[in-house]
XYZ file of C-alpha atoms in Angstrom:
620
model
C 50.795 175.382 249.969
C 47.319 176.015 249.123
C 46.139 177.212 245.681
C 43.357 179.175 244.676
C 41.057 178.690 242.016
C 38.249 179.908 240.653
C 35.768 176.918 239.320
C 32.704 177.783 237.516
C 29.686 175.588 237.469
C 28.690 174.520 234.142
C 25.599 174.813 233.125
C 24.592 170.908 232.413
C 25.878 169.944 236.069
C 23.076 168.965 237.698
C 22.340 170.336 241.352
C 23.018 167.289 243.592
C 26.555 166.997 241.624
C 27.266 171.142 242.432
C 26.030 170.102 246.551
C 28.476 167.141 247.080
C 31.030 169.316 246.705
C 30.430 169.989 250.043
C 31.508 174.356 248.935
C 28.099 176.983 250.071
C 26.939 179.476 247.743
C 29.211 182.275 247.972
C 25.857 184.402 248.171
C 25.424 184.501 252.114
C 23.924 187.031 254.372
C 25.715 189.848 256.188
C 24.707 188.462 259.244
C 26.502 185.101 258.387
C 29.899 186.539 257.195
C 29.749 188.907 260.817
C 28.124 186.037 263.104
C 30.091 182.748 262.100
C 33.790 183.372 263.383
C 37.259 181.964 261.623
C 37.374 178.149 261.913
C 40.420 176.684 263.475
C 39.381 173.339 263.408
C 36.177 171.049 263.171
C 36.047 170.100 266.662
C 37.235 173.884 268.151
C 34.750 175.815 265.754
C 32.032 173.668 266.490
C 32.590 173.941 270.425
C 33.150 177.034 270.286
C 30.105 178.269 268.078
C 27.840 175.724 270.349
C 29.199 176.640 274.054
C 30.795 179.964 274.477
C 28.202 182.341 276.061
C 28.988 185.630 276.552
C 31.329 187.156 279.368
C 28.747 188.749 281.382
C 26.747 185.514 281.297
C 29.494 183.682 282.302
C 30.647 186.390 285.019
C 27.050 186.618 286.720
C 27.116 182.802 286.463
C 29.992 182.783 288.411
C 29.070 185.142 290.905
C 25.817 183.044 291.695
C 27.666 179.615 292.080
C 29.923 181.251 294.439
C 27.628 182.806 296.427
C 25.742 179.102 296.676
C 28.566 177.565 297.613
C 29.409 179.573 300.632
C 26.051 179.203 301.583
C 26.375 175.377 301.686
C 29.305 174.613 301.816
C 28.341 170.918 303.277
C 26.844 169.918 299.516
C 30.379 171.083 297.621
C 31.021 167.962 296.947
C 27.576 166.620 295.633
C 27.751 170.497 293.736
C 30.703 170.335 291.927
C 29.751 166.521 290.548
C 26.538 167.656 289.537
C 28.211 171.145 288.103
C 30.660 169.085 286.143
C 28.044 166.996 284.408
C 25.877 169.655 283.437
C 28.501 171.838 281.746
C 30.122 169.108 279.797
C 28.315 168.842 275.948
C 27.482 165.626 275.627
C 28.947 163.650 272.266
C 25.473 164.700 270.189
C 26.398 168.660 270.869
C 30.258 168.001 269.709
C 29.580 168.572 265.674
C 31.528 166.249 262.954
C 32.134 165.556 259.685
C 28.310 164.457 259.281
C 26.709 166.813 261.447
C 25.429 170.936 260.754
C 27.757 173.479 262.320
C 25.319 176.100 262.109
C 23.078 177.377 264.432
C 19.313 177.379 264.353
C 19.314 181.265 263.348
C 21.886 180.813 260.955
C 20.451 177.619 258.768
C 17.203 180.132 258.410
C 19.282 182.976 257.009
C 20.939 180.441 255.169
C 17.597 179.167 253.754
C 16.569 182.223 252.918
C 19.830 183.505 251.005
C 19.749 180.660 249.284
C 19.756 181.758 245.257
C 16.830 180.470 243.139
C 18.788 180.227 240.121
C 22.814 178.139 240.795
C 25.154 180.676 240.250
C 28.965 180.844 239.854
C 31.077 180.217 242.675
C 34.636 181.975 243.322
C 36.526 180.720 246.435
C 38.257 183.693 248.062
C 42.106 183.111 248.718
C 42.474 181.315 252.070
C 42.609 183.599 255.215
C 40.642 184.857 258.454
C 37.246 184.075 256.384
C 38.402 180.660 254.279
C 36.284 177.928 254.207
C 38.408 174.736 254.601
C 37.768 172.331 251.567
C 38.070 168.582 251.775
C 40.944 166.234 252.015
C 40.111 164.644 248.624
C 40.066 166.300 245.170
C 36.563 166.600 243.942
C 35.037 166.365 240.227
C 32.671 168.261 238.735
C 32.812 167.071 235.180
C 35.556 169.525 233.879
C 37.787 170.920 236.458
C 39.741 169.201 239.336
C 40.634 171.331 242.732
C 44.035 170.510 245.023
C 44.119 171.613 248.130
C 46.392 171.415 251.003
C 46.050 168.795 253.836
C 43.782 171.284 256.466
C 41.068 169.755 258.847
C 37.980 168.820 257.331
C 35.537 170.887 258.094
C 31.870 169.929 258.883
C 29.989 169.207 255.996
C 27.385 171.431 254.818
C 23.433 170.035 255.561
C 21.755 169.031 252.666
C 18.839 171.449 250.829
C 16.509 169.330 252.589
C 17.704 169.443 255.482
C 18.730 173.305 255.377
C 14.921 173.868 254.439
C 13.656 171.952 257.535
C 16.087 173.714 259.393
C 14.603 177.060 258.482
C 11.769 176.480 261.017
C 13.362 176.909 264.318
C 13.362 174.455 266.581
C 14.083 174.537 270.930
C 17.483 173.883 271.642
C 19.111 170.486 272.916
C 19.681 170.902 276.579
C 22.670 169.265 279.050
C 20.089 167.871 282.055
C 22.202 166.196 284.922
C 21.247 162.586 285.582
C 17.767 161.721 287.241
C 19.596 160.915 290.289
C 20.926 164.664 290.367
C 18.368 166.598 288.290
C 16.911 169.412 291.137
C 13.400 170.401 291.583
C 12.147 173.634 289.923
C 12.650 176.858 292.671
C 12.247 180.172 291.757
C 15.053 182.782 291.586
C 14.586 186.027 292.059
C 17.571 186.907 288.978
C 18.507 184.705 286.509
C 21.782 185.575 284.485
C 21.217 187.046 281.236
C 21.280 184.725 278.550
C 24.122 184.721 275.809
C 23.825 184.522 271.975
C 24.047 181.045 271.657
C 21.258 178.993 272.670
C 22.964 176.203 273.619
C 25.372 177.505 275.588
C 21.957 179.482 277.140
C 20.881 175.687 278.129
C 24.385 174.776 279.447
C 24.641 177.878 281.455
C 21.177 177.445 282.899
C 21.827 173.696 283.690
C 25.206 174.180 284.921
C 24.627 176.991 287.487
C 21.034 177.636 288.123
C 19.836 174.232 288.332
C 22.899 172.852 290.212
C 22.491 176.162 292.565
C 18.988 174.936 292.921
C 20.212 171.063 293.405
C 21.818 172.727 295.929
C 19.104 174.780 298.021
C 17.297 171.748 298.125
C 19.833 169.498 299.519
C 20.826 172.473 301.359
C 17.234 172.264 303.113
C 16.901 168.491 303.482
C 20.302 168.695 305.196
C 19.552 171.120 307.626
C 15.315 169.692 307.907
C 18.237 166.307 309.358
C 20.229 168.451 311.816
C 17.227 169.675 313.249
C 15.699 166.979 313.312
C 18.496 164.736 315.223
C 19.535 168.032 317.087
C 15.878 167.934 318.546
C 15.675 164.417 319.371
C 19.050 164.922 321.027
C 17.709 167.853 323.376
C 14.266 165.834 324.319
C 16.553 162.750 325.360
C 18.719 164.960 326.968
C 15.958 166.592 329.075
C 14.266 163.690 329.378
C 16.812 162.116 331.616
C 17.350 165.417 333.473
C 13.470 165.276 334.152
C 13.327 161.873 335.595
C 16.631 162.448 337.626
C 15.053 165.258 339.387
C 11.329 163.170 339.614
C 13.899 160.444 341.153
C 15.845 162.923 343.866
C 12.660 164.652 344.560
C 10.871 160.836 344.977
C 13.697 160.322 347.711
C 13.937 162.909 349.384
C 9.834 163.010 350.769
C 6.220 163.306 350.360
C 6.515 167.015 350.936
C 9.088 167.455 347.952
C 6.698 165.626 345.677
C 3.865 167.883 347.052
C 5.384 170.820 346.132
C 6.565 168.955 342.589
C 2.989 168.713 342.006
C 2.279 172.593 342.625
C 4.894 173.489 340.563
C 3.538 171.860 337.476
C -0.155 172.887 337.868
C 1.108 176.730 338.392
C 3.036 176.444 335.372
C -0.048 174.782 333.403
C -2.275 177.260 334.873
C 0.444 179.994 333.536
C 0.073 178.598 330.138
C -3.500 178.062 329.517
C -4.612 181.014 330.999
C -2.466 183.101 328.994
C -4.247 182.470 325.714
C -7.226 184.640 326.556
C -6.667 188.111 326.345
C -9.221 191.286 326.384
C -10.082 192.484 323.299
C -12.040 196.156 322.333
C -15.351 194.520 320.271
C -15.277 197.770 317.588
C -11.501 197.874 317.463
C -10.675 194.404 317.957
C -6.946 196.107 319.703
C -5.820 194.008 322.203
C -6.030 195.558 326.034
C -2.798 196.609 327.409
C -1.625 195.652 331.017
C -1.616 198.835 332.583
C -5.179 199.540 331.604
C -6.960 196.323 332.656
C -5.308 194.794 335.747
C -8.304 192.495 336.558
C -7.498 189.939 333.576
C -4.383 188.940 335.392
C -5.433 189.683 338.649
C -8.448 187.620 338.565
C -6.710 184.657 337.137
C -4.187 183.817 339.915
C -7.011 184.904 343.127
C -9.366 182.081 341.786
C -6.233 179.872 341.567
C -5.273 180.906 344.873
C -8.537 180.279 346.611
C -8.760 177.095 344.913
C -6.186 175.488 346.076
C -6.491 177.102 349.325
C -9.684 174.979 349.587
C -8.592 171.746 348.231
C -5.195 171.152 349.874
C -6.523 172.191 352.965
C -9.179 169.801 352.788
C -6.688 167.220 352.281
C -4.457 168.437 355.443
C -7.493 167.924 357.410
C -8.062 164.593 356.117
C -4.885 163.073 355.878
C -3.132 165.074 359.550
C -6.366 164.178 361.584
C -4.101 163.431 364.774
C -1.974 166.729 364.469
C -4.986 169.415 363.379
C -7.287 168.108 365.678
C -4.506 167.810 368.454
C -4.114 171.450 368.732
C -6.435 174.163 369.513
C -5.353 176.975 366.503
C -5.601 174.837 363.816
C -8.523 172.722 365.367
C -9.864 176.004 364.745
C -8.233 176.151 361.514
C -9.889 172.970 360.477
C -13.821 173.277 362.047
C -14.073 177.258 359.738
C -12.010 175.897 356.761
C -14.961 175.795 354.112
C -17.070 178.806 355.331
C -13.215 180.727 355.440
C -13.150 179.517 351.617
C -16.604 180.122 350.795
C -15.916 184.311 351.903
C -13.016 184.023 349.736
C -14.173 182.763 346.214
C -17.481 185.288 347.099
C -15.131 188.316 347.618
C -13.561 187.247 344.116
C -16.598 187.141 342.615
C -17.869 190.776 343.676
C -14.891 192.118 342.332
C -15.092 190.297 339.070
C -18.770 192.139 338.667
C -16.921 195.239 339.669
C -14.516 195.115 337.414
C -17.112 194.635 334.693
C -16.728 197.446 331.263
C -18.472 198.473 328.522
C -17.000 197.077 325.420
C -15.593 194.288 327.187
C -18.457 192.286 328.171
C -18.149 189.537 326.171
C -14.394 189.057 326.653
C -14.248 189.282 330.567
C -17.476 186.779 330.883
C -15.658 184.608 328.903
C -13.073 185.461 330.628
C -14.963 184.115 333.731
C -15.782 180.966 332.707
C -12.030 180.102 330.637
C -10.952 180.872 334.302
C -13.234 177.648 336.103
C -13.398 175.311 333.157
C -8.945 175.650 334.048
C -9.288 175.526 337.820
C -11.492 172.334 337.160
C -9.223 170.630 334.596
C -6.015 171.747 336.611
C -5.906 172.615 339.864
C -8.336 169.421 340.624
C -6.705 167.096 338.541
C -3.617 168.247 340.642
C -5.622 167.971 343.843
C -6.268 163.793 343.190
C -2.890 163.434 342.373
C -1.618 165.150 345.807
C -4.167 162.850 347.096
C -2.723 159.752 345.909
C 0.579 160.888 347.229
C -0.671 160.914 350.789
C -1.972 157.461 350.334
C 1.030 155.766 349.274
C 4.227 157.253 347.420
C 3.660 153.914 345.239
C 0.113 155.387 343.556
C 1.666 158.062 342.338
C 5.073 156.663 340.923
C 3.794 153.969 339.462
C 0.934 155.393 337.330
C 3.390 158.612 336.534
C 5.865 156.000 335.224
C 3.212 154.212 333.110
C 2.554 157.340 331.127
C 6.063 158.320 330.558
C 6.705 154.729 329.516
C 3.737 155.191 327.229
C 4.973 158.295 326.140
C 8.809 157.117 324.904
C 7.586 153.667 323.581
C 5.151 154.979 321.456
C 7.942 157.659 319.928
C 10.817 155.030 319.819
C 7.662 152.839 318.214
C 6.247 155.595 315.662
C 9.662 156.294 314.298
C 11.187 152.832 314.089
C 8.076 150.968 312.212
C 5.525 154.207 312.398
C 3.472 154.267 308.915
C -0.681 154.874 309.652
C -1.526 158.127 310.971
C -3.530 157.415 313.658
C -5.504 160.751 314.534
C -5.708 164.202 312.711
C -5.531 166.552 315.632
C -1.987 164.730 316.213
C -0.911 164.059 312.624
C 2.903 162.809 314.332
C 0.798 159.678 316.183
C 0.883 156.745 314.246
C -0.764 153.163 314.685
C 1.714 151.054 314.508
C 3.201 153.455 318.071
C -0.074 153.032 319.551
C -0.138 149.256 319.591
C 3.639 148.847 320.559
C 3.261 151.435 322.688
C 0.529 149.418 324.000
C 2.300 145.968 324.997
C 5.549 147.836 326.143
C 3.588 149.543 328.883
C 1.576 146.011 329.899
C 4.770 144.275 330.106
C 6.987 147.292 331.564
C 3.656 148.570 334.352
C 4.174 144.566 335.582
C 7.048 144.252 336.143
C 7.906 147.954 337.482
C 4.876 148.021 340.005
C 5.869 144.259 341.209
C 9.647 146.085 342.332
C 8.523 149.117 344.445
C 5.878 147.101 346.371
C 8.406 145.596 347.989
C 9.025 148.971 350.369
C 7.322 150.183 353.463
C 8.021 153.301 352.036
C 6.276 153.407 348.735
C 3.043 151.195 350.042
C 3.020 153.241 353.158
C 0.253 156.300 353.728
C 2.064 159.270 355.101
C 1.563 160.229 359.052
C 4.488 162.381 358.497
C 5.784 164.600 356.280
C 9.312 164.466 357.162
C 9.968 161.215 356.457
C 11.906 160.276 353.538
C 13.628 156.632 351.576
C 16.285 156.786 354.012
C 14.306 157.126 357.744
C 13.695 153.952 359.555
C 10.277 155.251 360.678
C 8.398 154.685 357.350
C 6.897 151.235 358.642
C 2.908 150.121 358.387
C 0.593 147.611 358.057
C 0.413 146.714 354.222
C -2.694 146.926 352.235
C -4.141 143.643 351.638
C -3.238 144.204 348.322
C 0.610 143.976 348.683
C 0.514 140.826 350.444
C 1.876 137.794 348.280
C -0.364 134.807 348.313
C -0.619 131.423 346.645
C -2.292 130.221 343.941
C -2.490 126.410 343.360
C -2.016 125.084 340.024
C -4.301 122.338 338.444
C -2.788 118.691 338.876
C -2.207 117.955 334.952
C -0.597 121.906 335.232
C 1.670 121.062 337.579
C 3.072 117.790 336.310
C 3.976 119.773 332.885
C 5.836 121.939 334.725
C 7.434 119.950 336.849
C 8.749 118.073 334.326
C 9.619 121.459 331.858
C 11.361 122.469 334.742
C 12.615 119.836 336.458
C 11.732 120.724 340.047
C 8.267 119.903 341.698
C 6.166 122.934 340.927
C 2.592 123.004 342.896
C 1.705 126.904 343.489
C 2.286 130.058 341.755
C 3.340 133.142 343.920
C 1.355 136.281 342.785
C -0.019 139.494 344.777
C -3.348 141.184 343.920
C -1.408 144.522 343.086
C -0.530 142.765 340.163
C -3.854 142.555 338.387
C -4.246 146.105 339.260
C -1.010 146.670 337.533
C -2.941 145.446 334.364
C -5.707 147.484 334.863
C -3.751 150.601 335.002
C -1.274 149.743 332.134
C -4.004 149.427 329.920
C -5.853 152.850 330.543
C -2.411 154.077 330.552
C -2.151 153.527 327.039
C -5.448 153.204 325.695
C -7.443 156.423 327.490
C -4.713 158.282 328.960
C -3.076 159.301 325.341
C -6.679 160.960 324.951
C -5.558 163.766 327.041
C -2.649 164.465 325.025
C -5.049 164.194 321.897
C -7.440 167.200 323.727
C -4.335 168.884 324.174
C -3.506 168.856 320.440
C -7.132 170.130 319.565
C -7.002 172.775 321.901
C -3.222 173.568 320.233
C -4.681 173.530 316.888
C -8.184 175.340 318.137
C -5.481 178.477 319.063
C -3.337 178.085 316.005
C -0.234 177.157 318.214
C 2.692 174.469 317.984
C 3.686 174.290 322.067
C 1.862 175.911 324.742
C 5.008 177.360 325.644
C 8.845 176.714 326.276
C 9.190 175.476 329.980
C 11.179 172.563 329.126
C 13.698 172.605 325.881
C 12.699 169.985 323.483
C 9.159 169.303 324.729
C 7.482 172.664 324.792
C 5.667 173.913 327.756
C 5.172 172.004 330.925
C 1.250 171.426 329.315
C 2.514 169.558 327.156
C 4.078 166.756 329.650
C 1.198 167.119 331.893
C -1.643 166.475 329.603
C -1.421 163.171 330.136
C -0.824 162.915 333.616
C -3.953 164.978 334.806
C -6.081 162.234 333.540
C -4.280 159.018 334.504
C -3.974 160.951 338.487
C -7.637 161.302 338.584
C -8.226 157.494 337.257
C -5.731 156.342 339.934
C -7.418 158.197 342.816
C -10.700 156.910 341.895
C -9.565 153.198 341.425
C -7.833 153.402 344.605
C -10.502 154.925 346.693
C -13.312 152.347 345.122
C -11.712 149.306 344.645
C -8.733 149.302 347.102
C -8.764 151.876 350.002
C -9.825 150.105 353.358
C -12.177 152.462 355.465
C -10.731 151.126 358.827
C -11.492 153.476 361.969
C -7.978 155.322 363.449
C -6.862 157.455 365.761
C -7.742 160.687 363.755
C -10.829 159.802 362.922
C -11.706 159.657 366.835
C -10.125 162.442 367.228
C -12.351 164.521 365.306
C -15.363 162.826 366.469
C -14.857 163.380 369.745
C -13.338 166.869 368.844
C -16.158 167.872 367.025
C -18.997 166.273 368.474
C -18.513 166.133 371.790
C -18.529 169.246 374.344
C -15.672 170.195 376.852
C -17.867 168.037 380.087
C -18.066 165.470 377.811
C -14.755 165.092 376.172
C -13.469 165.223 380.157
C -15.721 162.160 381.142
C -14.594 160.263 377.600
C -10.925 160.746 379.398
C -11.721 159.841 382.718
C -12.967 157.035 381.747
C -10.292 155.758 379.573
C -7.902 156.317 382.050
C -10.087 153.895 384.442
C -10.156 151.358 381.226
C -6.419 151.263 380.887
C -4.983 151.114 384.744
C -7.774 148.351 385.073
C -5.348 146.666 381.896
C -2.457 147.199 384.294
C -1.037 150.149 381.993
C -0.179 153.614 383.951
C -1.501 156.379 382.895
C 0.337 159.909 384.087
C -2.458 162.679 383.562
């Protein structure tokens, strides 16, 4: 049972005597006896004062956090850890024996009620606004005060302390650990903060930052789905591409032909597109309806074009069948003056077409047009070109890009550091080089494989043949023929006795040098067309030049590459490798062409003579 009692301070006790008795001045501010609530205990009354924010604080704090976690739900886990640590006080929060209970506000009012002059004390009877005394009795010089066993309550600061208090000072804050402690993002509403400014910092470190913790891993999360989730789509199309190249491959030179125009309609589609007709005082884009020409002009040059250019190769490559018949003999002697009347009709009704106010835009217009048919449809035109020579010059140097192309991604992500160029920040060195040696080693041993078929090495006569006809059979190019090379003496006898068998030649074939050759501008020029194509990206403020193929944008953006190692191929070939040997087609059109009808009658009269005098009959 507790008694009360009323001791008065003498008036010879000296100040530090009157503070160890650990009792306040009874003379304390209203807003202390209303703020400071009934103490329980040391450790509940000092949590409590410390960490209870308000309801609404703690409702909208609520809200928020549950609202982020249905949002990502795939960081819960990570969440609730990091929640849990930032709304637990940590042991210099928890007050003692030794430690202020008082808040920052209320050690100022205390401070400032503070008496200048000691003055009596009376402790009021113990109830809702008691002040727990010590275990021990205490002394004062002439009285003695017994009190009842109650928790010890925290002791009160000393003056000095209470006076340094008075200024205030920012609150100790809960901050997860380093490993969990979120980057600042903005909010747009923060909860509204509750009286107690340290249960302010615990309620901003337990749900705003951990609801920020969890935006950000949140977005790196879903930055990794993406990011395998695209890498899975490009593989997957990537095989679905070259199973189709493969069929096609098989199935004919015609397929791959019309392969070919496929992609440089596409790529014609694409680049084309970024122009458009613009007003020069309005700066409104044209609509459709109002200016057919800028669409209409486009796809007549590209028809013309290629009009020209595959024709000329049909009269090139099918000699012995144009010049065999009479229409398209007819076909073939007016082909360039037929193309000539069509590019001029185009161009009279591009100067038709001409407006006021769109001058600039359609001249430009004009020339974005031919600068396109000349990257493009040329490019294209080589590459049908080295089809009709031999399906082997255009697998080969198509499969030496693509190589280039995946080794220098599986390269640049494994081990990928440098940057190599700006206009394609993604390309790295290290990618470049491995890239490099891949395609050496792979263009070797790839090319040395399909020279082994009449049907890859073979120049078309006829469309219709494909991998599986027997008629696909021809004299090789000199090129494809294996020959030996014989190794020095002291050569030899080291490998002979590496090996342990008599080694004297080495088998090699001269396509394998030009294997070389093409691997390396494979990787070390051809990439340059996928680094114009980047510019030009940037130049128009775009990321693909469109969506043809999921997971590699448009079907530019394959073909870049391509365009430029089909044009090196066709002019390698046709310097270093094509042999200029006189055939039946190219009589034909001599005699076709130069001769008259008398004359081309006494060329066969006298052939038939020359061959029944070689004992062969001749039914004309």
């Amino acid at each position: 049972m507790s008694t009360t009692l009323q001791p008065s301070r003498p008036s010879w006790a000296s100040k530090s005597a009157f503070d160890a008795l650990a009792v306040e001045s009874g003379e304390e501010s209203e807003d202390e006896l209303f703020d400071e609530p009934a103490p329980v205990s040391a450790t509940e009354s000092g949590s409590e004062s410390m960490s209870k924010p308000s309801k609404s604080a703690l409702k909208k704090a609520k809200e928020v956090a549950r609202l982020e976690r249905q949002q990502q739900r795939k960081a819960a886990a990570r969440a609730a850890k990091a929640q849990s640590v930032g709304l637990s006080p940590s042991p210099a929060q928890v007050p003692t024996a030794d430690t202020p209970a008082t808040t920052p506000k209320s050690s100022a009012q205390a401070a400032d009620a503070e008496p200048a002059e000691p003055s009596h004390t009376e402790l009021p009877a113990k109830g809702a606004d008691e002040e727990p005394s010590p275990d021990k009795p205490y002394t004062n010089g002439t009285a003695h005060l017994q009190v009842d066993a109650t928790p010890a309550p925290p002791k009160s600061p000393p003056m000095s302390q209470v006076a340094s208090a008075a200024k205030p000072s920012p609150p100790a804050s809960v901050d997860p650990p380093p490993e969990l402690k979120p980057a600042p993002i903005e909010k747009p509403a923060t909860p509204s903060p509750p009286k107690s400014a340290n249960s302010e910092a615990k309620v901003s470190n337990g749900h705003v930052d951990s609801g920020a913790l969890k935006q950000q891993e949140a977005l790196l999360d879903g930055e990794q789905v993406k990011k395998r989730r695209n890498i899975l789509t490009r593989t997957l199309w990537t095989f679905i591409m070259i199973g189709g190249f493969l069929m096609l491959l098989l199935m004919g030179h015609a397929y791959m032909i019309m392969l070919v125009l496929l992609c440089q309609t596409l790529v014609y589609r694409e680049v084309t597109s970024l122009f458009s007709l613009k007003r020069k005082d309005s700066g409104e884009t044209r609509s459709r309806g109002r200016d057919p020409w800028s669409k209409t002009l486009n796809w007549y040059f590209f028809v013309v074009t290629n009009y020209f250019l595959y024709g000329e190769s049909i009269i090139y490559y099918f000699k012995h069948v144009v010049f065999a018949d009479a229409q398209l003999t007819l076909f073939a002697t007016n082909h360039r003056m037929v193309s000539f009347t069509l590019y001029t009709i185009g161009f009279m009704g591009f100067v038709m077409s001409l407006q006021r106010g769109y001058l600039k835009q359609q001249f430009g217009l004009f020339c974005w047009v031919h600068m396109t048919l000349l990257l493009v449809v040329v490019s294209s035109h080589f590459i049908m070109n080295n089809i009709l020579e031999g399906m082997i010059w255009f697998w080969v140097p198509a499969s030496l890009v693509i190589c280039n192309d995946v080794f220098a991604y599986i390269w640049g992500m494994s081990v990928g550091r440098t940057p190599l160029i700006k206009l394609s920040p993604k390309k790295t060195v290290e990618g470049f080089v491995g890239a490099f040696f891949s395609t050496v080693v792979f263009g070797v041993l790839w090319g040395t494989y399909f020279m082994r078929f009449d049907y890859m090495i073979c120049p078309v006569h006829d469309l219709g043949v494909s991998a599986w006809s027997e008629t696909a059979r021809c004299d090789p190019n000199p090129v494809f023929v294996w020959r030996d090379w014989a190794i020095p003496a002291p050569m030899g006898a080291f490998l002979t006795t590496l090996l342990g068998r008599e080694i004297t030649t080495i088998s090699y074939a001269p396509y394998q040098y030009h294997l070389l050759f093409m691997s390396c501008f494979a990787s070390l020029v051809a990439p340059f067309g996928g680094f114009f194509a980047s510019g030009f990206k940037r130049a128009f403020n775009i990321k693909d030049f469109g969506h043809s193929i999921p997971g590699h944008g448009g079907m530019t953006d394959r073909m870049d590459c391509q365009f430029l190692m089909g044009v090196f191929t066709y002019v390698y070939y046709s310097s270093l490798i094509r042999q200029n040997n006189v055939s039946v087609g190219s009589l034909l059109q001599m005699i076709v062409s130069g001769l008259t009808p008398g004359q081309q009658l006494e060329l066969m009269g006298d052939l038939k003579r020359y061959l029944e005098g070689q004992g062969i009959v001749v039914n004309i």
